[in-house]
Tab-separated table of C-alpha atoms in Angstrom:
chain	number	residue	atom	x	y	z
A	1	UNK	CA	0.000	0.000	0.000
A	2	UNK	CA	1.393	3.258	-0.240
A	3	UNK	CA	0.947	6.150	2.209
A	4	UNK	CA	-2.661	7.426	1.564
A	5	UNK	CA	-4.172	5.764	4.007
A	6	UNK	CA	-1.955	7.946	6.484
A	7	UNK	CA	-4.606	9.977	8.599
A	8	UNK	CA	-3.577	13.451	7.273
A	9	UNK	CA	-6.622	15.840	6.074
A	10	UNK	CA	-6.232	17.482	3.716
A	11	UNK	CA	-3.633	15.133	1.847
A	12	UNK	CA	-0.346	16.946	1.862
A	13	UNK	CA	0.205	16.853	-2.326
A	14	UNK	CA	-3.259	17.755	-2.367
A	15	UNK	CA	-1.901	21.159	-0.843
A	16	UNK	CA	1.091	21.539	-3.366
A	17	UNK	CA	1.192	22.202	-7.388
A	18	UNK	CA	4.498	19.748	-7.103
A	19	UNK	CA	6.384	17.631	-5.780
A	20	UNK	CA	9.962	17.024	-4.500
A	21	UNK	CA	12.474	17.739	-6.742
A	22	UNK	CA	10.213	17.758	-9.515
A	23	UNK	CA	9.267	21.432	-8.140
A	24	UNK	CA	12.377	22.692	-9.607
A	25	UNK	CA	12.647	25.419	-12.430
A	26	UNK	CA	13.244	23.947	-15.350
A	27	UNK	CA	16.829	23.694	-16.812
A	28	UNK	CA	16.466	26.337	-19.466
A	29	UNK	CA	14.948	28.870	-17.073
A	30	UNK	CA	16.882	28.756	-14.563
A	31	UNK	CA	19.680	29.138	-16.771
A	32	UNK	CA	18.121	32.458	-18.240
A	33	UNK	CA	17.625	33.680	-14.967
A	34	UNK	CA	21.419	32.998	-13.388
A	35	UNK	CA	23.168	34.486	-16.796
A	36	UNK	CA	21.425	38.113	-15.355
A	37	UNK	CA	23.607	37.614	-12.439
A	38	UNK	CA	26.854	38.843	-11.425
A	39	UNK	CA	30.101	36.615	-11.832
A	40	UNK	CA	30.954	35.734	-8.279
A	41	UNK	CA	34.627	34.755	-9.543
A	42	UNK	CA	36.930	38.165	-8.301
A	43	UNK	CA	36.437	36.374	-5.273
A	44	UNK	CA	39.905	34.295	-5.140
A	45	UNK	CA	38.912	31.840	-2.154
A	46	UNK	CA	35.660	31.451	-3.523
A	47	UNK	CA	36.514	27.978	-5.349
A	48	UNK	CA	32.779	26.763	-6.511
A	49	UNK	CA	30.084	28.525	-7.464
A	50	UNK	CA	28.050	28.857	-10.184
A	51	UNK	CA	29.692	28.549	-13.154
A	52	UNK	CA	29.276	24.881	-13.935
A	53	UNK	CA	25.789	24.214	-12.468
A	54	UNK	CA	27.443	22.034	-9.376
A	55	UNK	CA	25.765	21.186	-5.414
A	56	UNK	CA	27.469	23.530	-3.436
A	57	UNK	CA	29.328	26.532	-3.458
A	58	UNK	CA	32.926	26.022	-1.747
A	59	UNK	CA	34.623	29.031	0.128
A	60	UNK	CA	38.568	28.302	1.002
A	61	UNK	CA	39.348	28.832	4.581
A	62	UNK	CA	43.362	27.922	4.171
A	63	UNK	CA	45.374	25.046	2.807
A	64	UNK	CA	43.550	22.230	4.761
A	65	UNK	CA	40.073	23.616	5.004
A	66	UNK	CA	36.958	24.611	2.859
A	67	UNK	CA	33.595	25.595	4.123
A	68	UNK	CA	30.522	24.154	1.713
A	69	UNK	CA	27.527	25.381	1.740
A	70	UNK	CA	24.566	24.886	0.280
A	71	UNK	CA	20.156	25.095	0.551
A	72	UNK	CA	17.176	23.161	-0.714
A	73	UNK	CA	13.595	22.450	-0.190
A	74	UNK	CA	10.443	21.671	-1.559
A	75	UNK	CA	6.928	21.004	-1.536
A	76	UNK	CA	5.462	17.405	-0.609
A	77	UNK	CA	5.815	14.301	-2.534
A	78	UNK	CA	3.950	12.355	-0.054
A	79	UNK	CA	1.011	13.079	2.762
A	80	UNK	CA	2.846	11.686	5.651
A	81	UNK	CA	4.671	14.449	7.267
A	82	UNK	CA	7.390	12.751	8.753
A	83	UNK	CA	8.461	11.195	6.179
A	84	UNK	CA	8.506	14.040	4.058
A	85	UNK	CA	10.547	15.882	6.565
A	86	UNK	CA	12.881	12.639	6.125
A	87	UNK	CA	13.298	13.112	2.468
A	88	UNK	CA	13.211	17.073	2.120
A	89	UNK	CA	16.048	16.589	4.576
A	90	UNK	CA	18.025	13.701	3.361
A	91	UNK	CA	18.199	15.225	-0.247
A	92	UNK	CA	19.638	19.072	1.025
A	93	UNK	CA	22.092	17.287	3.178
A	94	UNK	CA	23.435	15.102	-0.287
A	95	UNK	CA	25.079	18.063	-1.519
A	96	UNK	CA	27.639	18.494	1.022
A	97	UNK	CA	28.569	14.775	0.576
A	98	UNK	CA	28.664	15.188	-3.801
A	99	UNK	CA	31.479	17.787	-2.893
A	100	UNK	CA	33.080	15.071	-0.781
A	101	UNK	CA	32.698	17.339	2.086
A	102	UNK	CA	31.186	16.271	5.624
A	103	UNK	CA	28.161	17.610	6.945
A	104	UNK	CA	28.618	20.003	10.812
A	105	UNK	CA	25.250	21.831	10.831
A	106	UNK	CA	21.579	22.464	9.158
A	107	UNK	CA	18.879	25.323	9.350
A	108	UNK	CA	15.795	24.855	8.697
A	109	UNK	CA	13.624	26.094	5.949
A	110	UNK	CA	9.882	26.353	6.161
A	111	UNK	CA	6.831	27.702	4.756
A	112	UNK	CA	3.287	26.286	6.207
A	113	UNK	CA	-0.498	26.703	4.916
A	114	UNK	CA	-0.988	27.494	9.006
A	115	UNK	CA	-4.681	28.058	8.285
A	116	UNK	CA	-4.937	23.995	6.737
A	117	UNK	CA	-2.541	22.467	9.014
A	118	UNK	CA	-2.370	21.822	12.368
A	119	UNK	CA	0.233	22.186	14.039
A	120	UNK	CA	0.603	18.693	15.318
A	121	UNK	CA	1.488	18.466	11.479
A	122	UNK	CA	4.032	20.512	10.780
A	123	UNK	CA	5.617	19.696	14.270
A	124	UNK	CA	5.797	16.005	12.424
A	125	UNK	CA	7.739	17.282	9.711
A	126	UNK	CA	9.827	19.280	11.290
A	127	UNK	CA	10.802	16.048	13.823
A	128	UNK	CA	11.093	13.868	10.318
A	129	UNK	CA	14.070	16.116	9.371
A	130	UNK	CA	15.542	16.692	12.803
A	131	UNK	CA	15.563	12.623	12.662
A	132	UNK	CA	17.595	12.367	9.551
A	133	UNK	CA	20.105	15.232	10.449
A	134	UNK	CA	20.534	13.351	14.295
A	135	UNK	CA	21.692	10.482	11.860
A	136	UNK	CA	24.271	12.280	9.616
A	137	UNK	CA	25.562	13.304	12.936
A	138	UNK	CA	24.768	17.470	13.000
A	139	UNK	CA	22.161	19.826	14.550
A	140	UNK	CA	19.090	21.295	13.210
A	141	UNK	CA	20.682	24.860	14.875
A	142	UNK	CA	18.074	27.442	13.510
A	143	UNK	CA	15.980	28.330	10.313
A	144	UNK	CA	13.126	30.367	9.436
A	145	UNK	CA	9.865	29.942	9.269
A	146	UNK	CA	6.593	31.678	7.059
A	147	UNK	CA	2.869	31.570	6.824
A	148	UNK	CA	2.829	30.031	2.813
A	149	UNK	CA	-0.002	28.737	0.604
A	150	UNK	CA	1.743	25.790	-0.037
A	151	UNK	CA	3.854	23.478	2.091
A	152	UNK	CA	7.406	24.086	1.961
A	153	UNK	CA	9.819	22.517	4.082
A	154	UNK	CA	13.994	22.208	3.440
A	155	UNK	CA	17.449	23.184	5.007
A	156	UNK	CA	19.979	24.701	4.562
A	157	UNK	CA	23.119	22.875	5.152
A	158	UNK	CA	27.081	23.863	6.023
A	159	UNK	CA	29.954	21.463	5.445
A	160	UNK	CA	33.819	21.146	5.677
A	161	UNK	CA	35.925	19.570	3.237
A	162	UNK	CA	39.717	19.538	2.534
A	163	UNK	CA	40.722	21.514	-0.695
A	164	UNK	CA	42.460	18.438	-2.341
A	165	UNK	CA	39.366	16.217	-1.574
A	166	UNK	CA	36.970	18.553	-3.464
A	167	UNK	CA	34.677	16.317	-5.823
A	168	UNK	CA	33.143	18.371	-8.387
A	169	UNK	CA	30.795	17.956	-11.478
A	170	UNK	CA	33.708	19.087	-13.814
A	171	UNK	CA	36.217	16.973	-12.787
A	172	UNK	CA	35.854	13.810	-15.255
A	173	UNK	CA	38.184	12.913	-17.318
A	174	UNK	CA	38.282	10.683	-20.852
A	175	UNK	CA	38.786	7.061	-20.206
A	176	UNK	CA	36.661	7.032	-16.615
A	177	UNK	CA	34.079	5.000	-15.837
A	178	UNK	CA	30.423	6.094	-14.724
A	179	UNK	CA	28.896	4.708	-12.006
A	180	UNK	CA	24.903	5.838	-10.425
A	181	UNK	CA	24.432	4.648	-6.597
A	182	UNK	CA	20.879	4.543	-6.134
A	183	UNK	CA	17.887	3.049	-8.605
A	184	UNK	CA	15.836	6.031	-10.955
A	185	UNK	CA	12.186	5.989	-10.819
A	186	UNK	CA	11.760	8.440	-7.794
A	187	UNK	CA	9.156	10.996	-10.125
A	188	UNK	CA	7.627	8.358	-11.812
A	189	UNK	CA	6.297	6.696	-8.100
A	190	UNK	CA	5.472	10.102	-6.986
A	191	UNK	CA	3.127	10.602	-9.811
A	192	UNK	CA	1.553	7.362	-8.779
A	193	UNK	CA	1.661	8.177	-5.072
A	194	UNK	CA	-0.701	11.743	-5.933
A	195	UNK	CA	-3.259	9.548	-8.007
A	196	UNK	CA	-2.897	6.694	-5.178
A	197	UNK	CA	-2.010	4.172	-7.581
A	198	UNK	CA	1.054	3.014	-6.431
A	199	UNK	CA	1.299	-0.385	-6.171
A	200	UNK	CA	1.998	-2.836	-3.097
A	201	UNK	CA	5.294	-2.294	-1.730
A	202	UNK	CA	6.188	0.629	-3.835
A	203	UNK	CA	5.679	3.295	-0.944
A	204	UNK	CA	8.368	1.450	1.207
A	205	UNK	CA	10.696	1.007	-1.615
A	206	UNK	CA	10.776	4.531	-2.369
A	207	UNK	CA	10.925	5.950	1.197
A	208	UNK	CA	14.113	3.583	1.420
A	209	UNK	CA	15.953	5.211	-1.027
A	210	UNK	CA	14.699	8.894	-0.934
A	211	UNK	CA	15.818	8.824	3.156
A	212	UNK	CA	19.625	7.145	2.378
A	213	UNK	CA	21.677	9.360	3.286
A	214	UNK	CA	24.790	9.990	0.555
A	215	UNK	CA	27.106	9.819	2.692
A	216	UNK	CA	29.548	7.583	0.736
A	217	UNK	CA	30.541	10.774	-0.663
A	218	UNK	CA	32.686	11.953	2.098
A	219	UNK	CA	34.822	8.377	1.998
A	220	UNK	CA	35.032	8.324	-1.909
A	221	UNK	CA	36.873	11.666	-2.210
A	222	UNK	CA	39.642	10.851	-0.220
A	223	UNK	CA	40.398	8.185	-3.486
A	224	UNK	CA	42.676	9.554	-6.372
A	225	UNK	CA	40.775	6.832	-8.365
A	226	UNK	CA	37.450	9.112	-8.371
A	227	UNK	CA	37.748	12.126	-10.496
A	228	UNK	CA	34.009	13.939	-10.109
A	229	UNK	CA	30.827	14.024	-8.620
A	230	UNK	CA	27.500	15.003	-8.974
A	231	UNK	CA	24.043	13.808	-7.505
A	232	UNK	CA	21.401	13.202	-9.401
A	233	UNK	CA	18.162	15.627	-8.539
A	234	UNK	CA	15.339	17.304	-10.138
A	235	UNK	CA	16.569	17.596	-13.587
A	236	UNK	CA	16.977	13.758	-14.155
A	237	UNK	CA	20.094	11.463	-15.218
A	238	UNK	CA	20.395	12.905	-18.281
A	239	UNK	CA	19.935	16.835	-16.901
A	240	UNK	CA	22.664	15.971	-14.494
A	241	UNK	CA	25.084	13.488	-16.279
A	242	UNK	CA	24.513	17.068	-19.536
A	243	UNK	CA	26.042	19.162	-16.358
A	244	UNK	CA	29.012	16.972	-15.949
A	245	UNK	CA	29.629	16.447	-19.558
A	246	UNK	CA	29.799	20.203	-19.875
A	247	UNK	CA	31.564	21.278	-16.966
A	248	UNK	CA	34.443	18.682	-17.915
A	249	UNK	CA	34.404	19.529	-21.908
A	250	UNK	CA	33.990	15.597	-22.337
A	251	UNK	CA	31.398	13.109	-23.765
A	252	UNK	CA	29.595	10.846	-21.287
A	253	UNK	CA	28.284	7.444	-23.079
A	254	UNK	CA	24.991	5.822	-20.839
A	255	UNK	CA	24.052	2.402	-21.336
A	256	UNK	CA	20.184	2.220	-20.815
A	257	UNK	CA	20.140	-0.677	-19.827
A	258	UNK	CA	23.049	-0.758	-17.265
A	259	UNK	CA	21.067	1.900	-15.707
A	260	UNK	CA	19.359	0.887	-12.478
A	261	UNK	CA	15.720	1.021	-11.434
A	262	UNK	CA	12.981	0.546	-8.747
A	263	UNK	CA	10.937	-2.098	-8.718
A	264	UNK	CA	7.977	-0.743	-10.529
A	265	UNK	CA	9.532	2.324	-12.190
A	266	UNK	CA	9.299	0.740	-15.910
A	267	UNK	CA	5.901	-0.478	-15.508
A	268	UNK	CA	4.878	2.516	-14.440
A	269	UNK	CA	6.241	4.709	-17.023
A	270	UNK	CA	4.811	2.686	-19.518
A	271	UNK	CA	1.180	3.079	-18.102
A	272	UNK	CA	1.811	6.642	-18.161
A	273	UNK	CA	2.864	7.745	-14.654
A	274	UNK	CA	5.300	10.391	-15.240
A	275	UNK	CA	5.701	14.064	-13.654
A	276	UNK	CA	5.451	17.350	-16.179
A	277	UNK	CA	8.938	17.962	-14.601
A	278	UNK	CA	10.236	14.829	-17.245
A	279	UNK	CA	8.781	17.226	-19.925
A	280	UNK	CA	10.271	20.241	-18.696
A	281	UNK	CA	13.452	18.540	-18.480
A	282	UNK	CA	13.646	17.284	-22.236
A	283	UNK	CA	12.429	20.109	-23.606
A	284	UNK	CA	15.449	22.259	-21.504
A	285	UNK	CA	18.203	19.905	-22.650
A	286	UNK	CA	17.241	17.223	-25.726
A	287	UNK	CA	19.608	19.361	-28.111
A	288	UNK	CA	22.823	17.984	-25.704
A	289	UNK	CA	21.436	14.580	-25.633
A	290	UNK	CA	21.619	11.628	-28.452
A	291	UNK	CA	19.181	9.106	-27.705
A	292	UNK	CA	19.151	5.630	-29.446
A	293	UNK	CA	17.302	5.075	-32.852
A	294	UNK	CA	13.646	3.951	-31.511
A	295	UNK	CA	14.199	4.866	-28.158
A	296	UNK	CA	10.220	4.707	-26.569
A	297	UNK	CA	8.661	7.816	-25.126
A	298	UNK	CA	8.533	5.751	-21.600
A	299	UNK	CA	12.289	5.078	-21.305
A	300	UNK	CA	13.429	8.577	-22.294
A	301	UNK	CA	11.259	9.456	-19.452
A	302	UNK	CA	13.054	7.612	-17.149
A	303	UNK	CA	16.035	9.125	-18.103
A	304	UNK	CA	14.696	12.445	-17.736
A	305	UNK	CA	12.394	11.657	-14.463
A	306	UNK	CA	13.498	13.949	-11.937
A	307	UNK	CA	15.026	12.572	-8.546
A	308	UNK	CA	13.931	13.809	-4.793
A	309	UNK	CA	17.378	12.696	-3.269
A	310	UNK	CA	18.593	10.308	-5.910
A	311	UNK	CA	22.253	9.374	-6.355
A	312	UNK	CA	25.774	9.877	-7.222
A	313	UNK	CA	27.008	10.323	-10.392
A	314	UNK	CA	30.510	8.961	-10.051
A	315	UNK	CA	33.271	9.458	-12.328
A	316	UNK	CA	36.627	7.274	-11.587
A	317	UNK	CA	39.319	5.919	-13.107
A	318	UNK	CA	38.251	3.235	-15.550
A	319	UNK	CA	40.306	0.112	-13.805
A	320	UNK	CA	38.964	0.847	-10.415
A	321	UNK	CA	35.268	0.895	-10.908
A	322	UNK	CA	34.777	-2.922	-10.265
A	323	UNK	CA	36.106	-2.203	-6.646
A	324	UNK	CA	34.329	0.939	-6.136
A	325	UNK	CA	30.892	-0.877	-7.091
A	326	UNK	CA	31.942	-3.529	-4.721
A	327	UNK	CA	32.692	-1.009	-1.996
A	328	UNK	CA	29.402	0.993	-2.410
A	329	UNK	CA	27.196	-1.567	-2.530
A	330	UNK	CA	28.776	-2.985	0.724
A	331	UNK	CA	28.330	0.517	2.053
A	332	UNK	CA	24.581	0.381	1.914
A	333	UNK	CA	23.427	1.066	-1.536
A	334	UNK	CA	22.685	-2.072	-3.392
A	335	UNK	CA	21.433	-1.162	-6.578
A	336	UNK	CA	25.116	0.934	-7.381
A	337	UNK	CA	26.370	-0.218	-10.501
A	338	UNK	CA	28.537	1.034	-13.750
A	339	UNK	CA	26.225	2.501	-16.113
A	340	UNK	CA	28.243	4.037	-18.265
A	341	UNK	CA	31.841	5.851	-19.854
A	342	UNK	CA	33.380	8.959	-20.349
A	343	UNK	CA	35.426	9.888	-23.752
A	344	UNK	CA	36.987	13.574	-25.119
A	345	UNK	CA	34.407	15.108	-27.725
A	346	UNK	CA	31.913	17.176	-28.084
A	347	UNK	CA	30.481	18.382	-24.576
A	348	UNK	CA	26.486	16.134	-24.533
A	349	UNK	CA	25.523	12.544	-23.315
A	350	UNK	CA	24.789	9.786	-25.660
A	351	UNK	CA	22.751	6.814	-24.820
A	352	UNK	CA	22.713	3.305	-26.309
């Protein structure tokens, strides 16, 4: 069953235009709206922001130290409120570890219809995320709070990394290997969640994914074997793995069906259960992708179905990515697999 039956009124997603990660702007906006802003590069200790679309902006305190920082929320993907304080939560802290950086402290975000929710509610989602920051180990030390007309809820999240331990989305390099952590699907289930047809088991699947934490970032930046990293969010596999193929000047090669999945995420696309975000997505990027000859409308979905704390992206050193698939998976995150290569060309992502 999935989580309808939870004794909420009204339905959270009945509250919200969106969902999760599929809330985002799409690509192509919000890249019209950040070339209007200033370059934030005179700054020399500033050594990430936004120039090649990456998690978290990276400040240099001195030779051993970096602060990261970065901020996300969004409106509900499911009507149980603890659990989507768990995932709001999960996915802002998953930047800090895609900069191979280590979590120290989280504020919260939040914005609450207060005149449609009680506040035995909210309390419930704000204890959801508390519960998933007590397990990456940091407090919940503040935030900021509003009256909104839909229900918002996020962090924002500070880290500290070393300088040569910085993972970032432009870092691959020709001859690596690609290699995804966690199974797609995540937008396709929601859709099903807010017409309450997902299937048996479905619910539970999803919740166990969306709420593991990424924290196998941290230990795979101290490797010289992995080159970059990226997680993959509201702008899909292919929106993400376009950002790394761009920010490293290199062509990224997916194999569709290396590419792991939930349960029911196929069967589901193919009875039509996919977010507007998936067209928002394709219509933002399709010119830097290369899709195979035939490819059905269902699986380009999936590639562009947009992720509420979804993966790493890994890029490593072609010999080691048996090991580091290994390792991963005995980390916690069984569906990790190689999915992929990276070779010099043209900047886009081709799929086969």
């Amino acid at each position: 069953m999935n989580d309808a039956n939870i004794n909420v009124a009204p339905r959270l997603t009945e509250l919200a235009h969106g969902g999760g990660c599929g809330c985002k702007l799409a690509p192509s906006v919000l890249q019209k709206l950040l070339s209007r802003q200033p370059a934030a590069q005179p700054f020399s200790q500033l050594l990430v922001g936004t120039e090649t679309a990456d998690d978290a902006a990276v400040w240099q305190v001195d030779e051993n130290l970096t602060v990261i920082a970065t901020t996300d929320f969004f409106m509900p993907m499911v009507d149980n409120p603890r659990d989507f304080g768990r995932i709001a939560a999960t996915n802002a802290i998953s930047d800090i570890y895609a900069m191979g950086g280590r979590p120290i402290m989280a504020l919260a975000i939040l914005g609450m219809p207060i005149s449609k929710l009680p506040p035995e509610v909210i309390a419930e989602v704000l204890e959801g995320g508390a519960s998933v920051c007590a397990e990456a180990g940091i407090p919940v030390a503040g935030g900021h709070s509003i009256d909104s007309l839909e229900p918002i809820y996020g962090l924002a999240v500070i880290g500290l990394g070393h300088p040569k331990q910085l993972r970032r989305n432009s870092g691959a390099q020709p001859g690596d290997a690609l290699i995804l952590t966690k199974g797609i699907g995540v937008g396709i289930y929601s859709a099903a969640i807010k017409r309450q047809a997902l299937p048996e088991g479905g619910y539970e699947e999803m919740l166990a994914s969306t709420t593991l934490l990424n924290r196998i970032g941290s230990s795979l930046a101290s490797d010289p074997a992995v080159h970059g990293i990226t997680d993959v969010t509201g702008f899909g596999l292919l929106g993400h793995g376009l950002e790394m193929a761009r920010g490293s000047s290199v062509t990224l090669t997916i194999e569709q069906d290396a590419v792991p999945l939930l349960a029911q995420a196929e069967a589901l696309a193919q009875q039509g259960f996919v977010t507007g975000a998936s067209h928002r997505n394709w219509d933002s990027y399709s010119s830097g992708v290369t899709l195979p000859e035939g490819c059905p409308d269902w699986r380009r979905l999936l590639l562009t179905d947009p992720q509420t704390s979804g993966g790493l992206l890994i890029s490593c050193a072609a010999e080691a990515a048996p090991a580091l698939v290994g390792r991963i998976r005995e980390a916690g995150y069984p569906l990790a697999r190689q999915i992929g290569t990276i070779t010099a060309g043209q900047p886009c992502v081709v799929v086969r």
